[in-house]
Tab-separated table of C-alpha atoms in Angstrom:
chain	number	residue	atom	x	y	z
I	12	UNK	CA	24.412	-33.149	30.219
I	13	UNK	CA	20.888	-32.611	29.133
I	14	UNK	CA	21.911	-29.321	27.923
I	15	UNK	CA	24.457	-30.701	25.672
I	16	UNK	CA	22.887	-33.363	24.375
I	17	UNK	CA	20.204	-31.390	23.462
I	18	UNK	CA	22.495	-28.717	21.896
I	19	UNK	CA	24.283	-31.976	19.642
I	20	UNK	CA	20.859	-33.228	18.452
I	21	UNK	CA	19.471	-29.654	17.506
I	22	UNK	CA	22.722	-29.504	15.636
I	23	UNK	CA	21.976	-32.415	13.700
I	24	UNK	CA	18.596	-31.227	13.429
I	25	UNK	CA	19.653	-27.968	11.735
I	26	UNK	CA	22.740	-30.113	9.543
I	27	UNK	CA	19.698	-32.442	8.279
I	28	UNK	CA	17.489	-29.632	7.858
I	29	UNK	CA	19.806	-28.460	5.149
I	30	UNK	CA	20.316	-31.229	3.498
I	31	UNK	CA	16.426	-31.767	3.151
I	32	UNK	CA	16.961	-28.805	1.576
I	33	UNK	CA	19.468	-29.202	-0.674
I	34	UNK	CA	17.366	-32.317	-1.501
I	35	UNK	CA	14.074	-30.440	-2.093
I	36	UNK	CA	15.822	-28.275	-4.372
I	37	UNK	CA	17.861	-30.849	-6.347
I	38	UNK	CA	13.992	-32.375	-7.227
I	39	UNK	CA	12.432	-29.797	-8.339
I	40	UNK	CA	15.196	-28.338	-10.522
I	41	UNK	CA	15.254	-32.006	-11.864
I	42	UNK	CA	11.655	-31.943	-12.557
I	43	UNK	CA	12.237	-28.761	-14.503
I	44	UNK	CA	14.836	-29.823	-16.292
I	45	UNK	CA	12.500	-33.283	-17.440
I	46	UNK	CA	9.830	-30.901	-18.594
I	47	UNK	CA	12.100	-28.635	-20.508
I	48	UNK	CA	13.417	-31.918	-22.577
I	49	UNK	CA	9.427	-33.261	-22.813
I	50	UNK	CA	8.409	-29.418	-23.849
I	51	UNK	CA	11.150	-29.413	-26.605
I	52	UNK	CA	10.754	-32.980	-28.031
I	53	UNK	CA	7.439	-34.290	-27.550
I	54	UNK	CA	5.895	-30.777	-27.819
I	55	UNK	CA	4.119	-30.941	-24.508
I	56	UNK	CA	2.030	-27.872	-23.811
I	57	UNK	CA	1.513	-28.540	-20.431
I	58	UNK	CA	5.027	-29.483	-19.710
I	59	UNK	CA	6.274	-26.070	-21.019
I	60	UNK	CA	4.437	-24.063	-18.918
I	61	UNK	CA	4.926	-26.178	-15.336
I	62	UNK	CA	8.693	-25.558	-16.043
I	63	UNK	CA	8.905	-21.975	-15.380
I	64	UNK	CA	5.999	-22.010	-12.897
I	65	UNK	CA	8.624	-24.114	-10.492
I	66	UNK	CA	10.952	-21.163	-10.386
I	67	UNK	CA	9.620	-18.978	-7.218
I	68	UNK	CA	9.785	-22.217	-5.846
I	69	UNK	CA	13.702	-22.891	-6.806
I	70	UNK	CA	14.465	-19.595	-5.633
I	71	UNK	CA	12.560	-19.562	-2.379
I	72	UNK	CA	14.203	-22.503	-1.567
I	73	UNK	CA	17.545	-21.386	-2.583
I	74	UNK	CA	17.018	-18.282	0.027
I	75	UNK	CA	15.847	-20.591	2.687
I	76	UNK	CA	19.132	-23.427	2.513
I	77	UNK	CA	21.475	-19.911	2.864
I	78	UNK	CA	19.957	-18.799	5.630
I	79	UNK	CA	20.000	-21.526	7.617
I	80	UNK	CA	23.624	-22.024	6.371
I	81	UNK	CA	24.019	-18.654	7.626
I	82	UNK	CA	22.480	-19.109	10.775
I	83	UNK	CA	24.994	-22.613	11.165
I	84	UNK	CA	27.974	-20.503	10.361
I	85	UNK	CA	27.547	-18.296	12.984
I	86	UNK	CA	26.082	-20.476	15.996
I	87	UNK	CA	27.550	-23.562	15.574
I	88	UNK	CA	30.954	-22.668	14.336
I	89	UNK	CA	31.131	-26.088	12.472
I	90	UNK	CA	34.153	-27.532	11.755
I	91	UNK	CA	35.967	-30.209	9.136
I	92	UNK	CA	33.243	-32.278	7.088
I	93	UNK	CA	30.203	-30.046	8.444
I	94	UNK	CA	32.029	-26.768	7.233
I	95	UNK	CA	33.023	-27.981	4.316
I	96	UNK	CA	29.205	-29.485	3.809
I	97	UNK	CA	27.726	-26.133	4.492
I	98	UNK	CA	29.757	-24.369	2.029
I	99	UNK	CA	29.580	-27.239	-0.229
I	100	UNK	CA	25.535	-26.241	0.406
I	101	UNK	CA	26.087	-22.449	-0.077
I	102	UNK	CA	27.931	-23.097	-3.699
I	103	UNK	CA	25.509	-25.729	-5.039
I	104	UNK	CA	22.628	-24.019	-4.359
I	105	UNK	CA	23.833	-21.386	-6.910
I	106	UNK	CA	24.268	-24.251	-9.673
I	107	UNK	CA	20.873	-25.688	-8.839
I	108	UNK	CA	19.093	-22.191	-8.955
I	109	UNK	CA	20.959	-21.935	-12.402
I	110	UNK	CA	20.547	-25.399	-13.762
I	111	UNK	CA	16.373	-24.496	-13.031
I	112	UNK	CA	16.898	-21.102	-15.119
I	113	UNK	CA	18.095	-23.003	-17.903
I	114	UNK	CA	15.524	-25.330	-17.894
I	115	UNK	CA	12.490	-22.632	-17.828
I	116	UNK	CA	14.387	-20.666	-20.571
I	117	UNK	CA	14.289	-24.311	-22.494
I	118	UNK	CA	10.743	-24.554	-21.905
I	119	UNK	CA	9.815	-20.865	-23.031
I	120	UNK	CA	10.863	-21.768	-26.354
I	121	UNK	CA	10.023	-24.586	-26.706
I	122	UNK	CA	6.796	-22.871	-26.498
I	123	UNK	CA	7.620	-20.572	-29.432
I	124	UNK	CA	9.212	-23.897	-31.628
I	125	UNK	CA	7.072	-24.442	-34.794
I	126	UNK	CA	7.614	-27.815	-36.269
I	127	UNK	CA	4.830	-28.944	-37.772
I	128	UNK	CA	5.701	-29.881	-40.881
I	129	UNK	CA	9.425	-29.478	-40.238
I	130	UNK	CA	11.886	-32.774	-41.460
I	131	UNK	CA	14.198	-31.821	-38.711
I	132	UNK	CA	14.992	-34.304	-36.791
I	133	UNK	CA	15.326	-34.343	-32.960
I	134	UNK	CA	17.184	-37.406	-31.783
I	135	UNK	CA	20.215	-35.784	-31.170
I	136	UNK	CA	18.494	-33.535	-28.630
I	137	UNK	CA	16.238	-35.842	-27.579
I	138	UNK	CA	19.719	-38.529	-26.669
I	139	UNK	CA	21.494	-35.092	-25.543
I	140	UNK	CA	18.633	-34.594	-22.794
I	141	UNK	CA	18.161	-37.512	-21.230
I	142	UNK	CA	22.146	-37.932	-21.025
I	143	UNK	CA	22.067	-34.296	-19.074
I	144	UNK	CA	18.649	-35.689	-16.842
I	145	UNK	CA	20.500	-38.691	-15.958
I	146	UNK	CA	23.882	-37.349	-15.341
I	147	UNK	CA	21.891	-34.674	-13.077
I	148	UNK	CA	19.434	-37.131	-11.137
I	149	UNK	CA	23.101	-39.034	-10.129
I	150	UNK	CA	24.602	-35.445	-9.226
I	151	UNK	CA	21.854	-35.311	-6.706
I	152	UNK	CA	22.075	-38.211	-5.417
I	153	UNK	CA	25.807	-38.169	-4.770
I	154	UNK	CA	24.859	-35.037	-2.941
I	155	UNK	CA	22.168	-36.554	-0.756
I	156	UNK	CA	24.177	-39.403	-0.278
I	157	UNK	CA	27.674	-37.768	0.028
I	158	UNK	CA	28.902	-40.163	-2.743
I	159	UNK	CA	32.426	-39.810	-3.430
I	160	UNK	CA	32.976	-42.288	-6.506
I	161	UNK	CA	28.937	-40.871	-7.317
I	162	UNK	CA	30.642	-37.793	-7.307
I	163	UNK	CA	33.565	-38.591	-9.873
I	164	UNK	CA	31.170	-40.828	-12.329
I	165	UNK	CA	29.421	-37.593	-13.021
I	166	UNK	CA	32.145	-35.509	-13.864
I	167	UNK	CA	33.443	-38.141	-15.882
I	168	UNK	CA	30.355	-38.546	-17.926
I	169	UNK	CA	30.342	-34.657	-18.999
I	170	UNK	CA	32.551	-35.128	-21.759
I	171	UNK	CA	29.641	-37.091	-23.310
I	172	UNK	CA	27.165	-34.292	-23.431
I	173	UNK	CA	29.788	-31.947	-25.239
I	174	UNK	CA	30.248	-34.752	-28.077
I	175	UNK	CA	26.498	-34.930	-28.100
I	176	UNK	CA	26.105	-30.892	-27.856
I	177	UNK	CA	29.036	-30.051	-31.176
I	178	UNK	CA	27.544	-33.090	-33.264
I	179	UNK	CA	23.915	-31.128	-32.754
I	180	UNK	CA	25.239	-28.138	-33.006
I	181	UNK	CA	27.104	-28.944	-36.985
I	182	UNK	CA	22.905	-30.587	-37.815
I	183	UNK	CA	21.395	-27.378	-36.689
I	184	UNK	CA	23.523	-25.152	-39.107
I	185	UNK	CA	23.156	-27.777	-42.027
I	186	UNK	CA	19.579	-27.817	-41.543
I	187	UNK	CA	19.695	-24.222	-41.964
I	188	UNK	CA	22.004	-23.828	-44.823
I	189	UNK	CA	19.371	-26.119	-47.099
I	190	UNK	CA	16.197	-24.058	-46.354
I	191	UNK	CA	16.567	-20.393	-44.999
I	192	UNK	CA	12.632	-21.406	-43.294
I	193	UNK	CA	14.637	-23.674	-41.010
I	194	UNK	CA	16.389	-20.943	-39.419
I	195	UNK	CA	14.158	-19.634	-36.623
I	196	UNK	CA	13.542	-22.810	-35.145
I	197	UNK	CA	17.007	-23.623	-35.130
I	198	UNK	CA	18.125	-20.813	-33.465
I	199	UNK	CA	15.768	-22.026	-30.963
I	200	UNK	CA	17.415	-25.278	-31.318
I	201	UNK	CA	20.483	-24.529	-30.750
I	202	UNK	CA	19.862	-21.853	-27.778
I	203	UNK	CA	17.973	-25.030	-26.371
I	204	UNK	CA	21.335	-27.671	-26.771
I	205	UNK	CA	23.589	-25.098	-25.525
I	206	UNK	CA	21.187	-24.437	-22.660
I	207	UNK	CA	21.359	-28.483	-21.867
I	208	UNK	CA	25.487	-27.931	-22.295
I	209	UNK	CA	24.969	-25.345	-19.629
I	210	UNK	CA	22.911	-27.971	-17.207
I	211	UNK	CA	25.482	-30.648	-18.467
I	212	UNK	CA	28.547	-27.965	-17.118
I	213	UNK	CA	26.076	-27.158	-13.464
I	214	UNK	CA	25.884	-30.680	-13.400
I	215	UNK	CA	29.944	-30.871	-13.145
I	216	UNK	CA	29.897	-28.142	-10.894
I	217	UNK	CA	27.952	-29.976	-8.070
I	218	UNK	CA	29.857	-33.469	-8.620
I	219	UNK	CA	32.940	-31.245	-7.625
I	220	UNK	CA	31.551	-29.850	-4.503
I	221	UNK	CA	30.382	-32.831	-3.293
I	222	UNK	CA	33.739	-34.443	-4.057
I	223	UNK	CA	35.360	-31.979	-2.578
I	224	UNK	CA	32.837	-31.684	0.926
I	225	UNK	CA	33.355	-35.526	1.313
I	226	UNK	CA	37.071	-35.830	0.742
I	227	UNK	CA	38.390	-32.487	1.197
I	228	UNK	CA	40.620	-32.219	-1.929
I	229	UNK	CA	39.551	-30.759	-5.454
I	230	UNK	CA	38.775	-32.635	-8.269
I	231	UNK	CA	41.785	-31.296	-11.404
I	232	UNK	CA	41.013	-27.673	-12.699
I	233	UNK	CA	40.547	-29.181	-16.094
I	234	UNK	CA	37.735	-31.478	-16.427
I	235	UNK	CA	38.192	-34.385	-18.571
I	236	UNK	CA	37.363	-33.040	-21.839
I	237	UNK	CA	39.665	-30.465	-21.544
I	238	UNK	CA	39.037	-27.739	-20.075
I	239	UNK	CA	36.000	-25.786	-17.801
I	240	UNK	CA	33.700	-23.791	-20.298
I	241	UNK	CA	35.672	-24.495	-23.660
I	242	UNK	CA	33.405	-23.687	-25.935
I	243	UNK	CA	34.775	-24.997	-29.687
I	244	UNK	CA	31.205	-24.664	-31.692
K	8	UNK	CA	46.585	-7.077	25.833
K	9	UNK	CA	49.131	-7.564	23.435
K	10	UNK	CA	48.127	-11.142	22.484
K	11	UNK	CA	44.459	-9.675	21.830
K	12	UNK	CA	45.931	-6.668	19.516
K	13	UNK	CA	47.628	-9.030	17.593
K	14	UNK	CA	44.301	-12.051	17.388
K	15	UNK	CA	42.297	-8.640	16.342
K	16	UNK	CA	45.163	-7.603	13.865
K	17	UNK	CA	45.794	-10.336	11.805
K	18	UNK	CA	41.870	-11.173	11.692
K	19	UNK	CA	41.044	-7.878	9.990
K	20	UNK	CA	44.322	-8.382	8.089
K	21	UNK	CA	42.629	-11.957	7.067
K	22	UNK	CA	39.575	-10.157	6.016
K	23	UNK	CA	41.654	-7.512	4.208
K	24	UNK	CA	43.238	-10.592	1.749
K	25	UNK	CA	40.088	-12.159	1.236
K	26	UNK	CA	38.275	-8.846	-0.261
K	27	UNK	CA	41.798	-8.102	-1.709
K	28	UNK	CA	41.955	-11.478	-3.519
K	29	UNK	CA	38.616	-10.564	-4.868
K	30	UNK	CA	39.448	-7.319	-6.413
K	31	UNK	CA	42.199	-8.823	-8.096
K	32	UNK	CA	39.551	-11.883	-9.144
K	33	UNK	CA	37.357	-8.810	-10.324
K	34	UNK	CA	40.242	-6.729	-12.158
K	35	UNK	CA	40.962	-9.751	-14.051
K	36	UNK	CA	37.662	-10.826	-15.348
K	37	UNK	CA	36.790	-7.523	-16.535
K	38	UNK	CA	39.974	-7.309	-18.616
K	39	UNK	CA	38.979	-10.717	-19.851
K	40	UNK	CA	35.207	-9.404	-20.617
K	41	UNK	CA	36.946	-6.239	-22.100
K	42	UNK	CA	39.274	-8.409	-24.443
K	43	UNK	CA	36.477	-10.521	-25.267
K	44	UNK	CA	34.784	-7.375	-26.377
K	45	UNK	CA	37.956	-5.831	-28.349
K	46	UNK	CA	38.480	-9.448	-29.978
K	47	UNK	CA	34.370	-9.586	-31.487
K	48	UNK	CA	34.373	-5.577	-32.695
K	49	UNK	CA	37.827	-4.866	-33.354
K	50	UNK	CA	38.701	-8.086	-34.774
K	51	UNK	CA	41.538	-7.869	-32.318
K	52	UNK	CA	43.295	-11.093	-32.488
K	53	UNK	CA	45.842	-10.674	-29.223
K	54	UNK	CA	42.718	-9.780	-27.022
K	55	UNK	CA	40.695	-12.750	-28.537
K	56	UNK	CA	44.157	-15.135	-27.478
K	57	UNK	CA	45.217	-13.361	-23.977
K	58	UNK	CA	41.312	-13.435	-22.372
K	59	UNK	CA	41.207	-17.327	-22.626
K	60	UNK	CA	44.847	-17.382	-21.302
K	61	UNK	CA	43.774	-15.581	-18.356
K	62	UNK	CA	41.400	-18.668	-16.691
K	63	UNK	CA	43.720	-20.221	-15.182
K	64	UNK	CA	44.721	-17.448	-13.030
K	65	UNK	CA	40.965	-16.993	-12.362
K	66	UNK	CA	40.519	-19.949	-11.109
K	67	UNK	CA	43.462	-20.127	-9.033
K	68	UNK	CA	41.995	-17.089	-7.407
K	69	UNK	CA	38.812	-18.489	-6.661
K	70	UNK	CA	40.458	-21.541	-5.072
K	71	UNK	CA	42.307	-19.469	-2.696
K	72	UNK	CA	39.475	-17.066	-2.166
K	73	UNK	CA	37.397	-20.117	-0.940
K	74	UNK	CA	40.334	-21.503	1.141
K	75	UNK	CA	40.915	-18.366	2.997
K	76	UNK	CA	37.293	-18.134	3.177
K	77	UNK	CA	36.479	-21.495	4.749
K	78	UNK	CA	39.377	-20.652	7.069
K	79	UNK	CA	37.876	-17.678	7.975
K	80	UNK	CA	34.918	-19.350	9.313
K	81	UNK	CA	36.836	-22.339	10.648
K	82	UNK	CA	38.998	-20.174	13.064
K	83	UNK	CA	37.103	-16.765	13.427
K	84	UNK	CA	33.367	-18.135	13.610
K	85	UNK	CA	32.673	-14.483	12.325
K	86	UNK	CA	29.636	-12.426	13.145
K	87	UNK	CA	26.930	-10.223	10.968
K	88	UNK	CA	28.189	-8.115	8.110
K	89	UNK	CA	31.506	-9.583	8.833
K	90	UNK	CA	30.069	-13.023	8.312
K	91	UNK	CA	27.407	-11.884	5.244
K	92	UNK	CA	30.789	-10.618	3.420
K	93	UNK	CA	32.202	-14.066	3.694
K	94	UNK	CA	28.850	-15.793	2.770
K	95	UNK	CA	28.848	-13.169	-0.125
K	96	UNK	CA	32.760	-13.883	-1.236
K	97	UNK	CA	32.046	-17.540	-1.901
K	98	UNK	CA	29.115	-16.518	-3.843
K	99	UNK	CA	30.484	-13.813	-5.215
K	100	UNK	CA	33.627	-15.936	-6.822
K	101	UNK	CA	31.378	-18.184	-8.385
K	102	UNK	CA	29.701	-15.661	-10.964
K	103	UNK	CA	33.465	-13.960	-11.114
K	104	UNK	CA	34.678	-17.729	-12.418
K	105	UNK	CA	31.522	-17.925	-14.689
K	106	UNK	CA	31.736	-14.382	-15.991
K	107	UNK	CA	35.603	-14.861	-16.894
K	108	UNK	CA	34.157	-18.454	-18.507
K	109	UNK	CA	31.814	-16.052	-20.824
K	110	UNK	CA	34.437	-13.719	-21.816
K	111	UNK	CA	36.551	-16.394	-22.642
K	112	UNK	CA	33.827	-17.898	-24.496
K	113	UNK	CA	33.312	-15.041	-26.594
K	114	UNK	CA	37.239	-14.284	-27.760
K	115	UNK	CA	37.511	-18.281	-28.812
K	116	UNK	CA	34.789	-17.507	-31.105
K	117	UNK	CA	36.097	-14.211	-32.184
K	118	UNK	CA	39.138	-16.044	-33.751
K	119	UNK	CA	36.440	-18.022	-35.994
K	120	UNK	CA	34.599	-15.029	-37.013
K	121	UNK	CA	34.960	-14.124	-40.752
K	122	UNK	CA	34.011	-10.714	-41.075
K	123	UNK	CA	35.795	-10.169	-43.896
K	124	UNK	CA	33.533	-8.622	-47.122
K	125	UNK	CA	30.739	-9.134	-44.808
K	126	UNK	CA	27.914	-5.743	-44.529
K	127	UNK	CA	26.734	-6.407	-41.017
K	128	UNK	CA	27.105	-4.134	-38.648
K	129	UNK	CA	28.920	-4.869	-35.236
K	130	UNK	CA	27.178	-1.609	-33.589
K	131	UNK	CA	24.775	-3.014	-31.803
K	132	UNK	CA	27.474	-5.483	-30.372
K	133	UNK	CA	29.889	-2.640	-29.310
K	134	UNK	CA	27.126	-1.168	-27.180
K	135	UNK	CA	26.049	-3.964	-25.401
K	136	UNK	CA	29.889	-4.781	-24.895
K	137	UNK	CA	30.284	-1.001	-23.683
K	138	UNK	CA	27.312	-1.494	-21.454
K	139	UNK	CA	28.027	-4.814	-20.046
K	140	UNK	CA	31.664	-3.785	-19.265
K	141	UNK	CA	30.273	-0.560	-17.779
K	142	UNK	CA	27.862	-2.359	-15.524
K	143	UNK	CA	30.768	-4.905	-14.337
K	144	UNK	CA	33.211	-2.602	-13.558
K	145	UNK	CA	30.791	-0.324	-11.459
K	146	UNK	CA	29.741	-3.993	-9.589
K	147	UNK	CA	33.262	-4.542	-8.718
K	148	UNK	CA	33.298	-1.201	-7.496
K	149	UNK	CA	30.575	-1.776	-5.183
K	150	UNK	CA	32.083	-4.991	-4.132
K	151	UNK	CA	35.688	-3.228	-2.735
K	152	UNK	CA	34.092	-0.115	-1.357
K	153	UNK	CA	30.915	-1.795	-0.070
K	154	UNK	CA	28.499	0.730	-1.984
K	155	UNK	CA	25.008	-0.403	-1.651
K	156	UNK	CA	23.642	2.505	-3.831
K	157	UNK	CA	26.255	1.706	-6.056
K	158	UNK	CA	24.703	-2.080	-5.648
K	159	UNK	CA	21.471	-0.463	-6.870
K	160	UNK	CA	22.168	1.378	-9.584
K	161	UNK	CA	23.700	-2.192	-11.091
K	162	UNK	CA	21.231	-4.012	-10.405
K	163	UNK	CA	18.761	-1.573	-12.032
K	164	UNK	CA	21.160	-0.841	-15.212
K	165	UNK	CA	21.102	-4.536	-16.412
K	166	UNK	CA	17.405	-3.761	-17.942
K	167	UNK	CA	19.224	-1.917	-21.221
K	168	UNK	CA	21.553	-4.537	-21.441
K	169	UNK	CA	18.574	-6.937	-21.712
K	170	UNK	CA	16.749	-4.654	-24.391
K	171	UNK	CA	20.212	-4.411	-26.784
K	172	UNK	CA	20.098	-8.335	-25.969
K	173	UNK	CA	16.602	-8.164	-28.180
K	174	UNK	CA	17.036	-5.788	-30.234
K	175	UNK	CA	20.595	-7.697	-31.628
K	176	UNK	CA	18.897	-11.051	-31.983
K	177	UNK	CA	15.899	-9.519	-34.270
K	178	UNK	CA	18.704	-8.185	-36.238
K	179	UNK	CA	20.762	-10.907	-36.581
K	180	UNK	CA	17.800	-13.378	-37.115
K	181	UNK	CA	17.146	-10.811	-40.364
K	182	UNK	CA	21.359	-11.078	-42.101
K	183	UNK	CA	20.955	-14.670	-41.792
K	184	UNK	CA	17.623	-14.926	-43.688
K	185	UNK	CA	18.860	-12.094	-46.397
K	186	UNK	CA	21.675	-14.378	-46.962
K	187	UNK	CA	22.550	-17.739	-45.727
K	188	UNK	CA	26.236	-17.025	-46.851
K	189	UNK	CA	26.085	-15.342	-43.098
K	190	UNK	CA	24.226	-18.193	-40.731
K	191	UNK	CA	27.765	-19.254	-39.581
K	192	UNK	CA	29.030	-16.191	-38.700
K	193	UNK	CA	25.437	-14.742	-37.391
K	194	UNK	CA	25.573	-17.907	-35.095
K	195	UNK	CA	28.827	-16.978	-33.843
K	196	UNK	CA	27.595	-13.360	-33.085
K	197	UNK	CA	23.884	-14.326	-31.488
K	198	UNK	CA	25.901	-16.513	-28.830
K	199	UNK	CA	28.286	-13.954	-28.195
K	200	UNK	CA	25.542	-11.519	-27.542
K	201	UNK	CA	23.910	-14.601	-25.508
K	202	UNK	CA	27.009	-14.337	-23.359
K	203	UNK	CA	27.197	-10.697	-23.087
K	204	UNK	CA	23.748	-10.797	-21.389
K	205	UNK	CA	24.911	-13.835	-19.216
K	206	UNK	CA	27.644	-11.444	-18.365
K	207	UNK	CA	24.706	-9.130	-17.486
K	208	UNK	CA	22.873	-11.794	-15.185
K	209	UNK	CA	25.665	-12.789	-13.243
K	210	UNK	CA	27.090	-8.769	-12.777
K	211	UNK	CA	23.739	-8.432	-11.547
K	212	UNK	CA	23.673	-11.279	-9.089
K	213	UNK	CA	26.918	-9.634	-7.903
K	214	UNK	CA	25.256	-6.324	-7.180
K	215	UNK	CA	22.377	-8.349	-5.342
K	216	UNK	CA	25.151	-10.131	-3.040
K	217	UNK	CA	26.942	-6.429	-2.286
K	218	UNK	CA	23.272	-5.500	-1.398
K	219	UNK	CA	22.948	-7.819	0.794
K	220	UNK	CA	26.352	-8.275	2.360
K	221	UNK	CA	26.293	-4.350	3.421
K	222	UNK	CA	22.546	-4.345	4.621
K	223	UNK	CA	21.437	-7.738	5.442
K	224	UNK	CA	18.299	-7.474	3.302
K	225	UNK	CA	17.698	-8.968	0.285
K	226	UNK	CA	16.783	-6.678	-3.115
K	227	UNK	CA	13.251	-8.254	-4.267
K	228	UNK	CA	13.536	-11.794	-5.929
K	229	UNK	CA	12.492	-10.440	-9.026
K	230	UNK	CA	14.510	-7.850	-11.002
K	231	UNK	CA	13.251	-4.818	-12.822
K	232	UNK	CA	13.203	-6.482	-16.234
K	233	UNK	CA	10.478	-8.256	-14.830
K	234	UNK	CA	12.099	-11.981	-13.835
K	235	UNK	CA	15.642	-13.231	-13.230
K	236	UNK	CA	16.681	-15.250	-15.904
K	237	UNK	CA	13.562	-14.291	-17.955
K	238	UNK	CA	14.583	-15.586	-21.854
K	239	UNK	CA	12.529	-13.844	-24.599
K	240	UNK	CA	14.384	-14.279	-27.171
């Protein structure tokens, strides 16, 4: 009896462990993905640099939550909702480790942008990021939490960054059309929105896996807006 | 006896479908990668249509993948490499699905591409395309016959791709200040090669899972370019 009782609670031990995990992980590519948006549009030195510095971090972690999951897998044998959680786990820790790539390549150029001086203007970016921070901060917490409806607000609220991503994208290349000067830092610019796209898309990605640990069934195959990774502009 | 034949039968039979469903997940993406190609160089407007039309089937792959996968576990509670291959599979599918998303990416943009009249030259595409379809095929390879040399060379290889990467963005950055009549199309081509080296990346993160699926060891964290993910330009 003690035996067993000690084997459930160092189950739930190692199931909780994960998810602290998972947790860890979800911060800190959040706080990445913040700095990247601060780096871009408020210029922040500082900010640009901390971004990439995370990433040993991100990926140490990333090694760490698969082989526990690992180690689960083959001692525990879970079954149902834990099995589905631990692969949920092994999946989303993919998205996370990209979703904090894309925000250190934001930050590296946003280290290279040169706008002093420039008329460009950066609301759409600055509206697009803090749609992709907030849509990612409630990812993560419908993962923490196991949030079903969490889950499907999120992937419902994707289709918002892709209007905000094509109406940036059509300023960038009118900006560069009137003054051939603009055209490195749009580049930039652009590589930076279609980076946040990319978050926005990771973003999705996790919202279905949780979905899909809590519930067992998918979300659709085609995501609101019509279609995973269309990429009109 | 006969009972325990069969239970050992039909398991290695399961495991045969799984890493059978992912050659066929592999075959297709890198005829989707080399339409995507075809479509950009050759101007090939059936390749730049049929890659996109392939997704769905790619997808439908990786859902059953991950099903048999899960079941896998659920019933077999397998052991060591037999376990790491699973572990690798559902990783494995995931850059397969985003690799497939990037090829697609590229032959939607082909069909907006207006080459016509235009003096740039596509020969610095057509060898990153070459190497990038080069480098995925041989990872695929790895993946069905469980080469981890093969695994290495990959993994090593995706260094040139990053250098063409470079080398095509200084020269595309230089047509669209010559002549703004080629930003749109320019833009067009710098995400394409953008993708191609995403391509790269995940091809590479494919070779790192074979490595690790045959061996249990891990290649080093950071890759020969000098830093997964690493965005200089």
């Amino acid at each position: 009896m003690t035996e067993a009782t000690h084997t459930v609670k160092s189950y739930e031990q190692e199931l909780e462990h994960l998810r602290s995990l998972m947790a860890q992980m979800g911060g800190l590519v959040e706080r990445q993905t913040a700095q990247a948006v601060k780096a871009v549009v408020d210029g922040d030195e500082e900010a640009a640099i901390e971004a990439p510095e995370l990433d040993p971090e991100v990926d140490e972690l990333e090694r760490e939550a698969e082989a526990l999951a690992i180690r689960i897998l083959a001692l525990r044998s879970p079954m149902a909702v834990d099995l589905r959680t631990i692969v949920a786990a092994l999946k989303v820790t993919g998205d996370l480790e990209r979703i904090g790539d894309y925000a250190s390549s934001i930050a590296r150029r946003a280290m290279k942008l040169e706008m002093d001086g420039s008329t460009m203007s950066l609301v759409g970016l600055k509206n697009m990021g803090r749609l992709v921070q907030d849509n990612l901060r409630r990812a993560i917490d419908a993962l923490t939490e196991r949030d079903r409806d969490g889950a499907v607000a999120v992937w419902q609220a994707d289709t918002a960054v892709d209007e905000l991503y094509t109406a940036m994208f059509r300023e960038l290349v009118t900006y560069m059309m009137e003054d051939p000067r603009n055209i490195t830092a749009c580049i930039h610019l652009l590589f930076v929105a279609k980076n946040l796209e990319r978050i926005g898309d990771h973003t999705t990605n996790i919202a279905e896996r949780v979905y899909y640990a809590v519930t067992g069934e998918m979300l659709p195959a085609v995501r609101p807006r019509g279609g995973r990774g269309h990429t009109s502009t």
